[in-house]
Amino acid sequence: MTMALSGQYMTNGLLAAGVLLLKVLAVIMPITVVVAYLTYVERKVIGYMQRRIGPHRVGYRGLLQPFADVFKLLLKEVLVPASANRFLFLTAPFLALVPALATWAVVPFWRGAALANVDAGLLYVLAMTSMTVYGIILAGWSSNSKYALLGAMRSAAQMVAYEIAMGFALVGVIMASNSLNLDRIVVAQAGGLHHWYIWPLLPLAVVYFICGVAETNRAPFDVAEGESEIVAGFHVEYSGAGFALFFLAEYANMILISALVSIFFVGGWLSPFEGLVPILGKPGLHWLALKMAFFLFCFLWFRATFPRYRYDQIMRLGWKVFIPLTLLWIGLECVWKAVGFGPWF
Amino acid sequence: MLAAYLAIPFFLVVAAGIGLFALAAGFVLGPRRPDPRKAAPYECGFEAFEDAHMPFDVRYYLVAILFILFDLEITFLFPWAVSLNHIGTAGLLAMVAFLLVLTIGFIYEWRKGALEWE
């Protein structure tokens, strides 16, 4: 009897685990597809901004280009430099990739649709996004190449500098929402366009997004790669599949930052026409997707238009502009909290 | 409540699985033609002069120390911001005082030149 019962529990447990596994795949698979097409869109958008047409050979208008890229990367030799630390060299891409994908566990796609709808969601996001820097440092150090080490050092100092401003900006969001749960942060912004946090927290939103660009090592903050000075920075020694993993992690992080900005500041899955237009006012995944697409476009737009920052300029911007600005805004929010302000506080 | 966290280990495993799969595919599908020159660290065509694990600038350590200070302060701010509605004006003012002390420390660092990067 007890045997049969425990057997039943076991099957139920296995079934639940199987369903959960399918759900996780249902989140990660679309993300990898979006990553693939983001590389295509990036090349197209930057191409058109520079009056070129971008990739157009593989498939209709080059639409199969990402797949060609994936196959090319997987068919290349995986090189491990002779003087490198082999184990760390092969571990580093995982330390970059796993946090970039695992953070999606707490991202709500619509009301209650986060796979892990946990109360400490925002803490989890911060913890996971901070992990990425280890992948970069390990990659740079274990390669035993001077360019790689230089890129890793630069990237580490830059990422920790911008992480502080990022954290302060998030404190501003929590002061308004009083919750670390991503779902509740969005729900707290319900009630129409003017309830979104971007209005009272505009400087924090700008700081957060720019820090996100810096954290993902994207142009104009891409001194960690800096093709023209240190060839490719921390991943100069990586080829084939190892390089593909870093690439995947970088783009997954871009998509993640776009999702987080949308959730924290512009109401996530909420419609801008809420309470104004009957059908358009309905919340849903498409609104989150649209907002994310806008921020992703900004990533590409920045890359096509801004020249790369000099390293001392990056450090100055992080420490001397963003941190004082976010501290000031937190102080201002304290005042708002005390006297009450608009629909937000 | 803890059951909600169950998805996180699944995510970690699946993400690592994707990485393993890609790396294994690279090792299986890719060619393997070892060559001592190919396995040498890249240095623009020259032979590498020395080990790359050289000492680096002490300013990196300074940045790391400042980072730890500020990051601790941020973790201190999180629980305060979550419970703002329950702690009243006294709680609000206490943190304002703390932030003032923090700002004084920040100004000191700034004036001392710890934030310069020339």
Tab-separated table of C-alpha atoms in Angstrom:
chain	number	residue	atom	x	y	z
A	1	MET	CA	0.000	0.000	0.000
A	2	THR	CA	2.655	2.484	1.029
A	3	MET	CA	4.798	1.301	-1.853
A	4	ALA	CA	2.008	1.992	-4.326
A	5	LEU	CA	1.414	5.381	-2.733
A	6	SER	CA	5.043	6.450	-2.911
A	7	GLY	CA	5.134	5.142	-6.482
A	8	GLN	CA	2.183	7.357	-7.276
A	9	TYR	CA	3.889	10.344	-5.689
A	10	MET	CA	6.950	9.566	-7.740
A	11	THR	CA	5.014	9.515	-11.028
A	12	ASN	CA	3.238	12.730	-10.077
A	13	GLY	CA	6.562	14.301	-9.200
A	14	LEU	CA	8.149	13.154	-12.442
A	15	LEU	CA	5.138	14.422	-14.400
A	16	ALA	CA	5.354	17.814	-12.697
A	17	ALA	CA	9.093	17.959	-13.347
A	18	GLY	CA	8.494	17.082	-17.009
A	19	VAL	CA	5.878	19.818	-17.370
A	20	LEU	CA	8.197	22.327	-15.696
A	21	LEU	CA	11.027	21.288	-18.004
A	22	LEU	CA	8.787	21.866	-21.033
A	23	LYS	CA	7.811	25.284	-19.682
A	24	VAL	CA	11.479	26.226	-19.189
A	25	LEU	CA	12.219	25.130	-22.752
A	26	ALA	CA	9.192	27.137	-23.927
A	27	VAL	CA	10.905	30.239	-22.501
A	28	ILE	CA	14.516	29.512	-23.476
A	29	MET	CA	13.893	28.295	-27.028
A	30	PRO	CA	12.107	31.475	-28.186
A	31	ILE	CA	14.901	33.498	-26.569
A	32	THR	CA	17.559	31.688	-28.588
A	33	VAL	CA	15.511	32.248	-31.751
A	34	VAL	CA	15.175	35.944	-30.884
A	35	VAL	CA	18.953	36.061	-30.314
A	36	ALA	CA	19.507	34.547	-33.762
A	37	TYR	CA	17.236	37.073	-35.433
A	38	LEU	CA	18.554	39.938	-33.341
A	39	THR	CA	21.957	39.385	-34.966
A	40	TYR	CA	20.232	39.529	-38.360
A	41	VAL	CA	18.235	42.662	-37.480
A	42	GLU	CA	21.392	44.259	-36.069
A	43	ARG	CA	23.268	43.785	-39.319
A	44	LYS	CA	20.293	44.970	-41.362
A	45	VAL	CA	19.579	48.042	-39.214
A	46	ILE	CA	23.220	49.120	-39.024
A	47	GLY	CA	23.514	48.380	-42.729
A	48	TYR	CA	20.625	50.684	-43.626
A	49	MET	CA	21.912	53.371	-41.239
A	50	GLN	CA	25.184	53.291	-43.177
A	51	ARG	CA	23.388	53.163	-46.557
A	52	ARG	CA	24.242	49.533	-47.197
A	53	ILE	CA	21.724	46.707	-47.517
A	54	GLY	CA	23.240	44.268	-45.038
A	55	PRO	CA	23.108	40.465	-45.440
A	56	HIS	CA	20.949	39.429	-48.420
A	57	ARG	CA	22.415	36.246	-49.894
A	58	VAL	CA	21.257	33.394	-47.646
A	59	GLY	CA	17.515	32.874	-48.114
A	60	TYR	CA	14.939	35.502	-49.029
A	61	ARG	CA	16.483	38.897	-48.166
A	62	GLY	CA	19.095	37.103	-46.086
A	63	LEU	CA	16.525	35.749	-43.643
A	64	LEU	CA	18.399	32.466	-43.235
A	65	GLN	CA	21.676	34.238	-42.457
A	66	PRO	CA	21.558	33.522	-38.669
A	67	PHE	CA	21.343	29.774	-39.340
A	68	ALA	CA	24.259	29.941	-41.725
A	69	ASP	CA	26.212	31.751	-38.988
A	70	VAL	CA	25.355	29.107	-36.392
A	71	PHE	CA	26.444	26.259	-38.658
A	72	LYS	CA	29.615	28.068	-39.596
A	73	LEU	CA	30.516	28.615	-35.931
A	74	LEU	CA	29.798	24.999	-34.972
A	75	LEU	CA	31.859	23.655	-37.875
A	76	LYS	CA	34.957	25.609	-36.830
A	77	GLU	CA	37.725	24.116	-34.760
A	78	VAL	CA	37.451	24.715	-31.003
A	79	LEU	CA	40.907	26.056	-30.254
A	80	VAL	CA	42.368	26.000	-26.752
A	81	PRO	CA	45.644	27.924	-26.554
A	82	ALA	CA	48.545	25.787	-25.355
A	83	SER	CA	49.396	28.114	-22.456
A	84	ALA	CA	45.778	28.518	-21.359
A	85	ASN	CA	44.228	26.949	-18.302
A	86	ARG	CA	42.122	24.406	-20.175
A	87	PHE	CA	39.457	23.806	-17.536
A	88	LEU	CA	38.812	27.488	-16.760
A	89	PHE	CA	39.020	28.355	-20.445
A	90	LEU	CA	36.151	26.000	-21.238
A	91	THR	CA	34.184	26.890	-18.075
A	92	ALA	CA	34.158	30.647	-18.692
A	93	PRO	CA	31.571	30.648	-21.521
A	94	PHE	CA	29.160	28.797	-19.219
A	95	LEU	CA	29.567	31.403	-16.511
A	96	ALA	CA	28.560	34.012	-19.078
A	97	LEU	CA	25.719	32.048	-20.674
A	98	VAL	CA	23.967	30.390	-17.719
A	99	PRO	CA	23.106	33.608	-15.801
A	100	ALA	CA	22.016	35.302	-19.035
A	101	LEU	CA	19.424	32.583	-19.649
A	102	ALA	CA	18.573	31.673	-16.035
A	103	THR	CA	17.534	35.229	-15.119
A	104	TRP	CA	14.494	34.744	-17.340
A	105	ALA	CA	13.022	32.489	-14.634
A	106	VAL	CA	11.585	35.492	-12.786
A	107	VAL	CA	10.606	37.676	-15.758
A	108	PRO	CA	6.797	37.959	-15.998
A	109	PHE	CA	5.535	37.870	-19.589
A	110	TRP	CA	2.010	38.770	-18.590
A	111	ARG	CA	0.084	38.822	-15.306
A	112	GLY	CA	1.419	35.985	-13.159
A	113	ALA	CA	3.247	34.392	-16.073
A	114	ALA	CA	6.729	34.261	-14.569
A	115	LEU	CA	7.895	30.668	-14.233
A	116	ALA	CA	9.278	31.495	-10.805
A	117	ASN	CA	6.958	34.204	-9.480
A	118	VAL	CA	9.071	34.745	-6.363
A	119	ASP	CA	9.033	37.570	-3.825
A	120	ALA	CA	12.787	38.097	-4.050
A	121	GLY	CA	12.647	38.331	-7.858
A	122	LEU	CA	14.568	41.576	-8.116
A	123	LEU	CA	17.311	40.328	-5.794
A	124	TYR	CA	17.607	37.246	-7.989
A	125	VAL	CA	17.902	39.436	-11.092
A	126	LEU	CA	20.685	41.480	-9.482
A	127	ALA	CA	22.526	38.391	-8.279
A	128	MET	CA	22.351	36.698	-11.667
A	129	THR	CA	23.309	39.705	-13.765
A	130	SER	CA	26.325	40.274	-11.484
A	131	MET	CA	27.531	36.753	-12.240
A	132	THR	CA	28.261	37.604	-15.878
A	133	VAL	CA	31.403	39.489	-14.898
A	134	TYR	CA	32.969	36.244	-13.630
A	135	GLY	CA	32.651	34.680	-17.064
A	136	ILE	CA	34.479	37.621	-18.601
A	137	ILE	CA	37.245	37.754	-15.980
A	138	LEU	CA	37.795	33.998	-16.142
A	139	ALA	CA	37.841	34.050	-19.940
A	140	GLY	CA	40.396	36.851	-19.985
A	141	TRP	CA	42.601	35.386	-17.281
A	142	SER	CA	42.550	31.741	-18.369
A	143	SER	CA	43.372	32.615	-22.001
A	144	ASN	CA	46.872	33.665	-20.886
A	145	SER	CA	46.938	36.306	-23.600
A	146	LYS	CA	47.765	39.951	-22.989
A	147	TYR	CA	44.876	41.350	-24.987
A	148	ALA	CA	42.432	39.032	-23.264
A	149	LEU	CA	43.701	40.020	-19.809
A	150	LEU	CA	43.509	43.736	-20.648
A	151	GLY	CA	39.949	43.345	-21.914
A	152	ALA	CA	38.912	41.389	-18.838
A	153	MET	CA	40.390	43.954	-16.413
A	154	ARG	CA	38.738	46.853	-18.194
A	155	SER	CA	35.450	45.080	-18.360
A	156	ALA	CA	35.516	44.100	-14.687
A	157	ALA	CA	36.192	47.644	-13.447
A	158	GLN	CA	33.570	49.045	-15.802
A	159	MET	CA	30.903	46.539	-14.861
A	160	VAL	CA	31.301	47.002	-11.122
A	161	ALA	CA	31.201	50.799	-11.531
A	162	TYR	CA	27.932	50.683	-13.454
A	163	GLU	CA	26.420	48.030	-11.251
A	164	ILE	CA	26.300	50.505	-8.366
A	165	ALA	CA	24.340	53.082	-10.342
A	166	MET	CA	22.111	50.248	-11.572
A	167	GLY	CA	21.439	49.147	-7.994
A	168	PHE	CA	20.617	52.696	-6.860
A	169	ALA	CA	18.229	53.123	-9.801
A	170	LEU	CA	16.461	49.920	-8.747
A	171	VAL	CA	16.200	51.165	-5.155
A	172	GLY	CA	14.236	54.074	-6.640
A	173	VAL	CA	11.846	51.637	-8.310
A	174	ILE	CA	11.378	49.638	-5.109
A	175	MET	CA	10.646	52.821	-3.146
A	176	ALA	CA	7.753	53.460	-5.509
A	177	SER	CA	6.455	49.874	-5.752
A	178	ASN	CA	7.380	48.610	-2.252
A	179	SER	CA	7.971	45.157	-3.680
A	180	LEU	CA	10.810	43.051	-5.018
A	181	ASN	CA	8.367	40.888	-6.960
A	182	LEU	CA	8.565	41.741	-10.671
A	183	ASP	CA	4.922	40.864	-11.172
A	184	ARG	CA	3.813	43.258	-8.446
A	185	ILE	CA	6.102	46.003	-9.742
A	186	VAL	CA	4.179	45.938	-13.029
A	187	VAL	CA	0.779	45.667	-11.336
A	188	ALA	CA	1.692	48.723	-9.241
A	189	GLN	CA	1.975	50.681	-12.509
A	190	ALA	CA	-1.535	49.727	-13.693
A	191	GLY	CA	-4.163	52.412	-14.208
A	192	GLY	CA	-3.064	54.124	-17.397
A	193	LEU	CA	-0.081	55.627	-19.108
A	194	HIS	CA	0.461	58.273	-16.442
A	195	HIS	CA	0.892	55.604	-13.735
A	196	TRP	CA	4.112	54.306	-15.273
A	197	TYR	CA	7.262	54.919	-13.257
A	198	ILE	CA	9.071	56.524	-16.159
A	199	TRP	CA	7.415	59.875	-15.356
A	200	PRO	CA	8.569	60.416	-11.764
A	201	LEU	CA	11.725	58.315	-12.236
A	202	LEU	CA	12.822	59.456	-15.705
A	203	PRO	CA	16.491	60.064	-14.747
A	204	LEU	CA	16.633	56.667	-13.059
A	205	ALA	CA	15.158	55.006	-16.148
A	206	VAL	CA	17.760	56.664	-18.370
A	207	VAL	CA	20.569	55.751	-15.957
A	208	TYR	CA	19.320	52.177	-15.707
A	209	PHE	CA	19.163	51.710	-19.471
A	210	ILE	CA	22.587	53.248	-20.073
A	211	CYS	CA	24.037	51.085	-17.281
A	212	GLY	CA	22.421	48.125	-19.005
A	213	VAL	CA	24.216	49.025	-22.225
A	214	ALA	CA	27.475	49.301	-20.278
A	215	GLU	CA	26.892	46.033	-18.400
A	216	THR	CA	26.390	44.131	-21.642
A	217	ASN	CA	29.629	45.642	-22.993
A	218	ARG	CA	27.834	47.092	-25.984
A	219	ALA	CA	28.849	50.145	-28.005
A	220	PRO	CA	29.594	52.909	-27.062
A	221	PHE	CA	30.900	51.193	-23.874
A	222	ASP	CA	32.574	48.254	-25.614
A	223	VAL	CA	36.145	48.956	-24.462
A	224	ALA	CA	36.298	45.360	-23.195
A	225	GLU	CA	36.260	44.258	-26.819
A	226	GLY	CA	37.614	47.373	-28.507
A	227	GLU	CA	38.402	45.732	-31.854
A	228	SER	CA	40.621	48.603	-32.937
A	229	GLU	CA	42.870	48.596	-29.841
A	230	ILE	CA	42.808	45.203	-28.146
A	231	VAL	CA	41.439	43.167	-31.075
A	232	ALA	CA	38.546	41.446	-29.299
A	233	GLY	CA	39.367	41.787	-25.632
A	234	PHE	CA	38.439	38.952	-23.350
A	235	HIS	CA	37.336	36.523	-26.079
A	236	VAL	CA	40.252	37.012	-28.483
A	237	GLU	CA	41.396	33.398	-27.996
A	238	TYR	CA	37.946	31.842	-28.423
A	239	SER	CA	36.894	30.262	-31.673
A	240	GLY	CA	33.964	28.253	-32.955
A	241	ALA	CA	31.493	27.028	-30.354
A	242	GLY	CA	33.199	28.770	-27.397
A	243	PHE	CA	32.889	32.102	-29.161
A	244	ALA	CA	29.288	31.280	-30.100
A	245	LEU	CA	28.433	30.859	-26.399
A	246	PHE	CA	29.818	34.305	-25.519
A	247	PHE	CA	27.918	35.730	-28.446
A	248	LEU	CA	24.690	34.053	-27.316
A	249	ALA	CA	25.213	35.333	-23.772
A	250	GLU	CA	25.798	38.917	-24.914
A	251	TYR	CA	22.646	39.020	-27.024
A	252	ALA	CA	20.537	37.196	-24.432
A	253	ASN	CA	21.690	39.853	-21.953
A	254	MET	CA	20.644	42.636	-24.326
A	255	ILE	CA	17.168	41.142	-24.619
A	256	LEU	CA	17.056	40.700	-20.842
A	257	ILE	CA	17.988	44.340	-20.183
A	258	SER	CA	15.276	45.454	-22.626
A	259	ALA	CA	12.722	43.294	-20.815
A	260	LEU	CA	13.799	44.607	-17.402
A	261	VAL	CA	13.653	48.270	-18.458
A	262	SER	CA	10.183	47.623	-19.862
A	263	ILE	CA	9.049	45.988	-16.623
A	264	PHE	CA	10.572	48.467	-14.177
A	265	PHE	CA	9.767	51.737	-15.899
A	266	VAL	CA	7.203	51.472	-18.709
A	267	GLY	CA	4.650	49.065	-17.301
A	268	GLY	CA	5.772	45.712	-18.745
A	269	TRP	CA	2.808	44.005	-20.371
A	270	LEU	CA	0.426	46.944	-19.671
A	271	SER	CA	-1.061	48.863	-22.566
A	272	PRO	CA	-0.340	52.588	-22.992
A	273	PHE	CA	-4.031	52.993	-23.959
A	274	GLU	CA	-5.306	51.383	-20.760
A	275	GLY	CA	-8.756	52.727	-19.935
A	276	LEU	CA	-8.837	54.888	-23.069
A	277	VAL	CA	-9.349	52.609	-26.086
A	278	PRO	CA	-11.484	49.434	-25.772
A	279	ILE	CA	-9.415	46.786	-27.585
A	280	LEU	CA	-6.001	48.427	-27.705
A	281	GLY	CA	-6.233	49.037	-23.981
A	282	LYS	CA	-5.997	45.339	-23.131
A	283	PRO	CA	-2.734	44.253	-21.511
A	284	GLY	CA	-0.784	41.395	-23.005
A	285	LEU	CA	2.491	39.895	-24.108
A	286	HIS	CA	2.448	41.932	-27.334
A	287	TRP	CA	2.888	45.191	-25.389
A	288	LEU	CA	5.929	43.811	-23.567
A	289	ALA	CA	7.309	42.579	-26.898
A	290	LEU	CA	6.781	45.992	-28.511
A	291	LYS	CA	8.519	47.818	-25.664
A	292	MET	CA	11.391	45.353	-25.735
A	293	ALA	CA	11.699	45.773	-29.507
A	294	PHE	CA	11.986	49.526	-29.020
A	295	PHE	CA	14.792	49.211	-26.449
A	296	LEU	CA	16.580	46.601	-28.559
A	297	PHE	CA	16.416	48.985	-31.487
A	298	CYS	CA	18.029	51.629	-29.250
A	299	PHE	CA	20.921	49.204	-28.570
A	300	LEU	CA	21.534	48.915	-32.323
A	301	TRP	CA	20.954	52.617	-32.906
A	302	PHE	CA	23.587	53.520	-30.277
A	303	ARG	CA	26.066	51.187	-31.912
A	304	ALA	CA	25.545	52.750	-35.316
A	305	THR	CA	25.744	56.371	-34.162
A	306	PHE	CA	27.984	56.817	-31.097
A	307	PRO	CA	31.780	56.656	-31.218
A	308	ARG	CA	33.377	54.529	-28.510
A	309	TYR	CA	33.960	56.201	-25.142
A	310	ARG	CA	37.483	56.535	-23.839
A	311	TYR	CA	38.100	54.428	-20.742
A	312	ASP	CA	38.590	57.310	-18.306
A	313	GLN	CA	35.402	58.902	-19.674
A	314	ILE	CA	33.488	55.711	-18.945
A	315	MET	CA	34.743	55.598	-15.375
A	316	ARG	CA	33.963	59.282	-14.881
A	317	LEU	CA	30.429	58.887	-16.213
A	318	GLY	CA	29.765	55.923	-13.938
A	319	TRP	CA	31.241	57.260	-10.698
A	320	LYS	CA	30.864	61.018	-10.989
A	321	VAL	CA	27.607	61.444	-12.898
A	322	PHE	CA	25.366	58.438	-12.453
A	323	ILE	CA	26.003	57.659	-8.781
A	324	PRO	CA	25.454	61.258	-7.547
A	325	LEU	CA	22.399	61.576	-9.809
A	326	THR	CA	20.769	58.392	-8.534
A	327	LEU	CA	21.580	59.298	-4.901
A	328	LEU	CA	19.995	62.707	-5.425
A	329	TRP	CA	16.881	61.131	-6.893
A	330	ILE	CA	16.560	58.725	-3.971
A	331	GLY	CA	16.681	61.728	-1.659
A	332	LEU	CA	13.989	63.427	-3.753
A	333	GLU	CA	11.861	60.284	-3.544
A	334	CYS	CA	12.168	60.383	0.247
A	335	VAL	CA	10.581	63.842	0.155
A	336	TRP	CA	7.830	62.665	-2.222
A	337	LYS	CA	7.171	59.697	0.004
A	338	ALA	CA	6.757	61.980	3.022
A	339	VAL	CA	4.417	64.501	1.367
A	340	GLY	CA	2.722	62.229	-1.191
A	341	PHE	CA	3.070	62.794	-4.913
A	342	GLY	CA	0.756	61.958	-7.819
A	343	PRO	CA	-0.498	58.443	-8.419
A	344	TRP	CA	2.966	57.001	-7.797
A	345	PHE	CA	3.835	57.575	-4.139
B	1	MET	CA	6.059	29.499	-1.141
B	2	LEU	CA	9.412	27.810	-1.753
B	3	ALA	CA	7.871	25.777	-4.588
B	4	ALA	CA	7.896	28.958	-6.687
B	5	TYR	CA	11.688	28.804	-6.693
B	6	LEU	CA	11.653	25.328	-8.264
B	7	ALA	CA	11.827	26.699	-11.807
B	8	ILE	CA	15.207	28.329	-11.105
B	9	PRO	CA	17.307	25.122	-10.843
B	10	PHE	CA	15.544	23.877	-13.985
B	11	PHE	CA	16.600	27.046	-15.785
B	12	LEU	CA	20.192	26.638	-14.589
B	13	VAL	CA	20.309	23.032	-15.798
B	14	VAL	CA	18.726	23.751	-19.179
B	15	ALA	CA	20.997	26.752	-19.777
B	16	ALA	CA	24.092	24.722	-18.897
B	17	GLY	CA	22.755	21.906	-21.111
B	18	ILE	CA	22.490	24.247	-24.098
B	19	GLY	CA	26.070	25.356	-23.498
B	20	LEU	CA	27.313	21.775	-23.189
B	21	PHE	CA	25.446	20.769	-26.316
B	22	ALA	CA	26.928	23.601	-28.371
B	23	LEU	CA	30.455	22.986	-27.094
B	24	ALA	CA	30.174	19.238	-27.705
B	25	ALA	CA	28.826	19.895	-31.197
B	26	GLY	CA	31.791	22.172	-31.820
B	27	PHE	CA	34.229	19.487	-30.713
B	28	VAL	CA	32.490	16.756	-32.759
B	29	LEU	CA	31.699	18.687	-35.955
B	30	GLY	CA	34.745	20.912	-36.085
B	31	PRO	CA	38.059	19.767	-37.509
B	32	ARG	CA	41.041	19.193	-35.231
B	33	ARG	CA	44.394	20.005	-36.760
B	34	PRO	CA	46.706	20.958	-33.903
B	35	ASP	CA	49.644	23.173	-34.654
B	36	PRO	CA	51.980	24.794	-32.094
B	37	ARG	CA	51.714	28.169	-33.838
B	38	LYS	CA	47.942	28.021	-33.873
B	39	ALA	CA	47.830	27.169	-30.171
B	40	ALA	CA	50.105	30.104	-29.244
B	41	PRO	CA	48.463	33.148	-27.637
B	42	TYR	CA	47.585	35.861	-30.151
B	43	GLU	CA	50.023	38.731	-30.163
B	44	CYS	CA	49.621	40.267	-33.637
B	45	GLY	CA	51.806	37.641	-35.291
B	46	PHE	CA	54.748	37.850	-32.906
B	47	GLU	CA	55.776	35.049	-30.616
B	48	ALA	CA	54.470	35.798	-27.144
B	49	PHE	CA	57.328	37.342	-25.150
B	50	GLU	CA	56.312	36.268	-21.692
B	51	ASP	CA	53.504	34.890	-19.585
B	52	ALA	CA	50.464	37.143	-19.810
B	53	HIS	CA	49.646	36.917	-16.103
B	54	MET	CA	51.455	40.125	-15.358
B	55	PRO	CA	50.808	42.467	-12.429
B	56	PHE	CA	48.185	45.083	-13.136
B	57	ASP	CA	47.440	48.588	-11.951
B	58	VAL	CA	46.573	49.025	-8.279
B	59	ARG	CA	43.661	51.280	-9.266
B	60	TYR	CA	41.680	48.199	-10.196
B	61	TYR	CA	41.854	47.105	-6.546
B	62	LEU	CA	40.745	50.552	-5.432
B	63	VAL	CA	37.705	50.348	-7.716
B	64	ALA	CA	36.932	46.886	-6.356
B	65	ILE	CA	37.080	48.121	-2.748
B	66	LEU	CA	34.855	51.114	-3.502
B	67	PHE	CA	32.460	48.762	-5.263
B	68	ILE	CA	32.150	46.530	-2.201
B	69	LEU	CA	31.386	49.547	0.017
B	70	PHE	CA	28.679	50.879	-2.262
B	71	ASP	CA	27.192	47.501	-3.066
B	72	LEU	CA	26.781	46.773	0.649
B	73	GLU	CA	24.996	50.074	1.043
B	74	ILE	CA	22.643	49.142	-1.782
B	75	THR	CA	21.785	45.812	-0.167
B	76	PHE	CA	21.100	47.809	2.995
B	77	LEU	CA	18.691	50.063	1.061
B	78	PHE	CA	16.612	47.222	-0.432
B	79	PRO	CA	14.760	46.014	2.703
B	80	TRP	CA	14.240	49.623	3.737
B	81	ALA	CA	12.651	50.528	0.383
B	82	VAL	CA	10.358	47.480	0.496
B	83	SER	CA	9.040	48.305	3.957
B	84	LEU	CA	8.751	52.096	3.518
B	85	ASN	CA	4.989	52.055	4.107
B	86	HIS	CA	5.339	50.351	7.490
B	87	ILE	CA	8.232	52.186	9.103
B	88	GLY	CA	6.754	55.699	9.066
B	89	THR	CA	8.546	59.027	9.099
B	90	ALA	CA	11.097	57.875	11.677
B	91	GLY	CA	12.299	55.072	9.381
B	92	LEU	CA	12.411	57.469	6.446
B	93	LEU	CA	14.483	60.016	8.373
B	94	ALA	CA	16.854	57.363	9.702
B	95	MET	CA	17.752	56.367	6.164
B	96	VAL	CA	18.077	60.007	5.088
B	97	ALA	CA	20.667	60.425	7.858
B	98	PHE	CA	22.451	57.293	6.676
B	99	LEU	CA	22.437	58.538	3.076
B	100	LEU	CA	23.881	61.865	4.240
B	101	VAL	CA	26.784	60.056	5.921
B	102	LEU	CA	27.226	58.025	2.761
B	103	THR	CA	27.258	61.194	0.673
B	104	ILE	CA	29.907	62.748	2.918
B	105	GLY	CA	32.055	59.645	2.418
B	106	PHE	CA	31.477	59.856	-1.310
B	107	ILE	CA	32.505	63.519	-1.421
B	108	TYR	CA	35.638	62.617	0.584
B	109	GLU	CA	36.556	59.914	-1.954
B	110	TRP	CA	35.939	62.334	-4.782
B	111	ARG	CA	38.101	65.091	-3.255
B	112	LYS	CA	40.849	62.580	-2.419
B	113	GLY	CA	40.986	61.684	-6.100
B	114	ALA	CA	40.025	58.039	-5.650
B	115	LEU	CA	37.628	58.345	-8.569
B	116	GLU	CA	40.162	59.819	-10.994
B	117	TRP	CA	41.259	57.592	-13.850
B	118	GLU	CA	44.017	59.287	-15.795
